[in-house]
Amino acid sequence: MNPIQDIARWVAGLLKSSGSAVQSVSQGVPVSVWAGFADLGSATGVDLLKALKDAGADTIIFTPLNDASKRVWDWQPSRSRILSGIDAAALLGFKVGVGPWARCDARFMDSAGAQVAGLLKDAEGAVSFVELDCEGSWETTARRGARRHPDGLTGAVNEAVDAFRQHVNDVPLTATVLYFRRPGGTALLKSTDADIRSVTVQAYSVWFNNNPATQAENFQPGVLQRRAFDNFKTFKSEHDIDELVMGLGWYSQDRSAAPPHLRLTKAEAFRRASEACLTLGCDRVSGWACHLFDGVSSVERERRALVLREIRYLTTGGQSE
């Protein structure tokens, strides 16, 4: 069956019964989902998009570059896969964003801007915003750039943003930053050149048995989101941020080997993070990422069920279990 034709039929049916769903979503927190490496233009990808839509998600963010440790642009996943996914998501009525990993380096951002601009052109208006993913590589290169630029950190950040903006200037620019606030991310949010009005704070609260940092009590679900929110809440009043988004990690929540006082089921771990987002008053939630729950293994099926459950919970303001 042709996935695009299948989408069209499904949308027609959805519109007939959307009244109560719209009312439920309006009472909760809107939810975005990062695509990651998933092939959302395939038949199984379209099925996942439908499930996300039914659960209440309204935005899909495609990630054309996932590793900025490289100093040159490299499509991850392929450009054709991203365009196919954008077409499918847009046809289903999702708002679509593109979120490349970023480096605070004018040469890199010039190349990234040119590549993203070409993608936006081929997407024919389907993309509504571009989200710069400013994590560790952004911070490392920002420190390096600050030492070299005559205007320090501010100059390095503005130069990198301007290099990107010369190619991509007709859609809003948003950003993802680290939850514990680092100078490069803060400078980006304060930059008038960047004009960032929506910021996503990465607060994944995952659990890795071989990583003690993820096992700390202040990193656990519910706690980490509160810390992240507290780190950035003043930006809404002081730096023209209109939307404070919480980025959740919808993977690696197995705490079965944790000390008794930190032991949670996967469902409990997911829920504590969601409850924090609702309690704190986050403007939106974004979850990472489709390629972690689009497969047929028992682990991915379980994770997908938990993700859909949490989307329903968030978008209904805690009214759906």
PDB file of N, CA and C in Angstrom, residues 64-65 72-75 79 83 98 100-101 105-123 130 132 160-171 173:
ATOM      1  N   PRO A  64      18.807  16.621  10.784  1.00  0.00           N
ATOM      2  CA  PRO A  64      19.634  16.285   9.624  1.00  0.00           C
ATOM      3  C   PRO A  64      21.107  16.098   9.945  1.00  0.00           C
ATOM      4  N   LEU A  65      21.530  16.512  11.136  1.00  0.00           N
ATOM      5  CA  LEU A  65      22.907  16.292  11.580  1.00  0.00           C
ATOM      6  C   LEU A  65      22.857  15.969  13.058  1.00  0.00           C
ATOM      7  N   VAL A  72      32.888  18.970   9.577  1.00  0.00           N
ATOM      8  CA  VAL A  72      32.249  19.217   8.288  1.00  0.00           C
ATOM      9  C   VAL A  72      30.843  18.621   8.323  1.00  0.00           C
ATOM     10  N   TRP A  73      29.962  19.185   7.505  1.00  0.00           N
ATOM     11  CA  TRP A  73      28.578  18.716   7.452  1.00  0.00           C
ATOM     12  C   TRP A  73      28.513  17.286   6.914  1.00  0.00           C
ATOM     13  N   ASP A  74      27.679  16.471   7.538  1.00  0.00           N
ATOM     14  CA  ASP A  74      27.488  15.093   7.106  1.00  0.00           C
ATOM     15  C   ASP A  74      26.048  14.700   7.420  1.00  0.00           C
ATOM     16  N   TRP A  75      25.245  14.443   6.379  1.00  0.00           N
ATOM     17  CA  TRP A  75      23.839  14.122   6.588  1.00  0.00           C
ATOM     18  C   TRP A  75      23.682  12.874   7.449  1.00  0.00           C
ATOM     19  N   ARG A  79      19.611  12.680   3.423  1.00  0.00           N
ATOM     20  CA  ARG A  79      18.756  13.789   3.025  1.00  0.00           C
ATOM     21  C   ARG A  79      17.426  13.282   2.470  1.00  0.00           C
ATOM     22  N   LEU A  83      13.612  14.185   3.859  1.00  0.00           N
ATOM     23  CA  LEU A  83      12.579  14.799   3.019  1.00  0.00           C
ATOM     24  C   LEU A  83      11.333  13.930   2.948  1.00  0.00           C
ATOM     25  N   VAL A  98      13.224  21.500  11.764  1.00  0.00           N
ATOM     26  CA  VAL A  98      14.490  20.870  11.401  1.00  0.00           C
ATOM     27  C   VAL A  98      15.519  21.274  12.442  1.00  0.00           C
ATOM     28  N   PRO A 100      19.366  20.729  13.310  1.00  0.00           N
ATOM     29  CA  PRO A 100      20.741  20.264  13.179  1.00  0.00           C
ATOM     30  C   PRO A 100      21.563  20.545  14.433  1.00  0.00           C
ATOM     31  N   TRP A 101      22.459  19.620  14.756  1.00  0.00           N
ATOM     32  CA  TRP A 101      23.440  19.878  15.804  1.00  0.00           C
ATOM     33  C   TRP A 101      24.317  21.033  15.356  1.00  0.00           C
ATOM     34  N   ASP A 105      31.061  27.994  15.333  1.00  0.00           N
ATOM     35  CA  ASP A 105      32.159  28.141  14.384  1.00  0.00           C
ATOM     36  C   ASP A 105      31.573  28.667  13.083  1.00  0.00           C
ATOM     37  N   ALA A 106      31.989  29.842  12.655  1.00  0.00           N
ATOM     38  CA  ALA A 106      31.374  30.497  11.508  1.00  0.00           C
ATOM     39  C   ALA A 106      31.496  29.664  10.239  1.00  0.00           C
ATOM     40  N   ARG A 107      32.642  29.027  10.024  1.00  0.00           N
ATOM     41  CA  ARG A 107      32.816  28.239   8.805  1.00  0.00           C
ATOM     42  C   ARG A 107      31.850  27.056   8.782  1.00  0.00           C
ATOM     43  N   PHE A 108      31.745  26.371   9.922  1.00  0.00           N
ATOM     44  CA  PHE A 108      30.818  25.239  10.003  1.00  0.00           C
ATOM     45  C   PHE A 108      29.378  25.704   9.835  1.00  0.00           C
ATOM     46  N   MET A 109      29.000  26.784  10.503  1.00  0.00           N
ATOM     47  CA  MET A 109      27.622  27.253  10.454  1.00  0.00           C
ATOM     48  C   MET A 109      27.255  27.815   9.088  1.00  0.00           C
ATOM     49  N   ASP A 110      28.223  28.330   8.373  1.00  0.00           N
ATOM     50  CA  ASP A 110      27.997  28.753   6.990  1.00  0.00           C
ATOM     51  C   ASP A 110      27.610  27.552   6.143  1.00  0.00           C
ATOM     52  N   SER A 111      28.369  26.465   6.282  1.00  0.00           N
ATOM     53  CA  SER A 111      28.066  25.237   5.539  1.00  0.00           C
ATOM     54  C   SER A 111      26.730  24.651   5.975  1.00  0.00           C
ATOM     55  N   ALA A 112      26.496  24.613   7.300  1.00  0.00           N
ATOM     56  CA  ALA A 112      25.235  24.068   7.813  1.00  0.00           C
ATOM     57  C   ALA A 112      24.050  24.879   7.311  1.00  0.00           C
ATOM     58  N   GLY A 113      24.180  26.197   7.315  1.00  0.00           N
ATOM     59  CA  GLY A 113      23.091  27.040   6.840  1.00  0.00           C
ATOM     60  C   GLY A 113      22.766  26.798   5.387  1.00  0.00           C
ATOM     61  N   ALA A 114      23.799  26.624   4.562  1.00  0.00           N
ATOM     62  CA  ALA A 114      23.571  26.362   3.137  1.00  0.00           C
ATOM     63  C   ALA A 114      22.851  25.030   2.943  1.00  0.00           C
ATOM     64  N   GLN A 115      23.264  24.017   3.698  1.00  0.00           N
ATOM     65  CA  GLN A 115      22.633  22.696   3.569  1.00  0.00           C
ATOM     66  C   GLN A 115      21.176  22.723   4.050  1.00  0.00           C
ATOM     67  N   VAL A 116      20.946  23.385   5.166  1.00  0.00           N
ATOM     68  CA  VAL A 116      19.580  23.465   5.692  1.00  0.00           C
ATOM     69  C   VAL A 116      18.690  24.289   4.763  1.00  0.00           C
ATOM     70  N   ALA A 117      19.231  25.364   4.204  1.00  0.00           N
ATOM     71  CA  ALA A 117      18.448  26.189   3.278  1.00  0.00           C
ATOM     72  C   ALA A 117      18.015  25.377   2.062  1.00  0.00           C
ATOM     73  N   GLY A 118      18.903  24.537   1.544  1.00  0.00           N
ATOM     74  CA  GLY A 118      18.540  23.681   0.417  1.00  0.00           C
ATOM     75  C   GLY A 118      17.451  22.695   0.794  1.00  0.00           C
ATOM     76  N   LEU A 119      17.539  22.162   2.017  1.00  0.00           N
ATOM     77  CA  LEU A 119      16.511  21.234   2.495  1.00  0.00           C
ATOM     78  C   LEU A 119      15.163  21.935   2.619  1.00  0.00           C
ATOM     79  N   LEU A 120      15.154  23.134   3.170  1.00  0.00           N
ATOM     80  CA  LEU A 120      13.902  23.886   3.317  1.00  0.00           C
ATOM     81  C   LEU A 120      13.279  24.183   1.956  1.00  0.00           C
ATOM     82  N   LYS A 121      14.111  24.498   0.995  1.00  0.00           N
ATOM     83  CA  LYS A 121      13.603  24.778  -0.348  1.00  0.00           C
ATOM     84  C   LYS A 121      12.927  23.545  -0.936  1.00  0.00           C
ATOM     85  N   ASP A 122      13.575  22.390  -0.796  1.00  0.00           N
ATOM     86  CA  ASP A 122      13.005  21.160  -1.337  1.00  0.00           C
ATOM     87  C   ASP A 122      11.784  20.699  -0.553  1.00  0.00           C
ATOM     88  N   ALA A 123      11.688  21.106   0.708  1.00  0.00           N
ATOM     89  CA  ALA A 123      10.514  20.752   1.520  1.00  0.00           C
ATOM     90  C   ALA A 123       9.310  21.606   1.173  1.00  0.00           C
ATOM     91  N   VAL A 130      13.575  26.286  12.516  1.00  0.00           N
ATOM     92  CA  VAL A 130      14.848  25.575  12.601  1.00  0.00           C
ATOM     93  C   VAL A 130      15.344  25.655  14.037  1.00  0.00           C
ATOM     94  N   LEU A 132      18.461  24.989  16.510  1.00  0.00           N
ATOM     95  CA  LEU A 132      19.889  24.710  16.652  1.00  0.00           C
ATOM     96  C   LEU A 132      20.113  23.873  17.900  1.00  0.00           C
ATOM     97  N   ALA A 160      28.890  33.186  14.476  1.00  0.00           N
ATOM     98  CA  ALA A 160      28.400  31.864  14.065  1.00  0.00           C
ATOM     99  C   ALA A 160      26.934  31.938  13.650  1.00  0.00           C
ATOM    100  N   VAL A 161      26.139  32.657  14.416  1.00  0.00           N
ATOM    101  CA  VAL A 161      24.715  32.799  14.094  1.00  0.00           C
ATOM    102  C   VAL A 161      24.530  33.523  12.771  1.00  0.00           C
ATOM    103  N   ASP A 162      25.271  34.592  12.569  1.00  0.00           N
ATOM    104  CA  ASP A 162      25.155  35.359  11.333  1.00  0.00           C
ATOM    105  C   ASP A 162      25.530  34.524  10.117  1.00  0.00           C
ATOM    106  N   ALA A 163      26.534  33.665  10.276  1.00  0.00           N
ATOM    107  CA  ALA A 163      26.942  32.793   9.172  1.00  0.00           C
ATOM    108  C   ALA A 163      25.816  31.845   8.789  1.00  0.00           C
ATOM    109  N   PHE A 164      25.064  31.390   9.774  1.00  0.00           N
ATOM    110  CA  PHE A 164      23.915  30.511   9.515  1.00  0.00           C
ATOM    111  C   PHE A 164      22.739  31.304   8.967  1.00  0.00           C
ATOM    112  N   ARG A 165      22.481  32.450   9.571  1.00  0.00           N
ATOM    113  CA  ARG A 165      21.327  33.274   9.217  1.00  0.00           C
ATOM    114  C   ARG A 165      21.386  33.815   7.785  1.00  0.00           C
ATOM    115  N   GLN A 166      22.578  33.989   7.239  1.00  0.00           N
ATOM    116  CA  GLN A 166      22.648  34.503   5.878  1.00  0.00           C
ATOM    117  C   GLN A 166      22.003  33.547   4.883  1.00  0.00           C
ATOM    118  N   HIS A 167      21.880  32.271   5.259  1.00  0.00           N
ATOM    119  CA  HIS A 167      21.228  31.286   4.408  1.00  0.00           C
ATOM    120  C   HIS A 167      19.783  31.015   4.855  1.00  0.00           C
ATOM    121  N   VAL A 168      19.558  31.024   6.160  1.00  0.00           N
ATOM    122  CA  VAL A 168      18.253  30.674   6.729  1.00  0.00           C
ATOM    123  C   VAL A 168      17.743  31.873   7.517  1.00  0.00           C
ATOM    124  N   ASN A 169      16.949  32.700   6.873  1.00  0.00           N
ATOM    125  CA  ASN A 169      16.454  33.905   7.535  1.00  0.00           C
ATOM    126  C   ASN A 169      14.958  34.106   7.387  1.00  0.00           C
ATOM    127  N   ASP A 170      14.267  33.111   6.842  1.00  0.00           N
ATOM    128  CA  ASP A 170      12.840  33.284   6.598  1.00  0.00           C
ATOM    129  C   ASP A 170      11.974  32.379   7.472  1.00  0.00           C
ATOM    130  N   VAL A 171      12.591  31.686   8.446  1.00  0.00           N
ATOM    131  CA  VAL A 171      11.835  30.895   9.415  1.00  0.00           C
ATOM    132  C   VAL A 171      12.390  31.210  10.805  1.00  0.00           C
ATOM    133  N   LEU A 173      14.093  30.868  14.440  1.00  0.00           N
ATOM    134  CA  LEU A 173      15.198  30.070  14.946  1.00  0.00           C
ATOM    135  C   LEU A 173      14.949  29.776  16.423  1.00  0.00           C
TER     136      LEU A 173
END
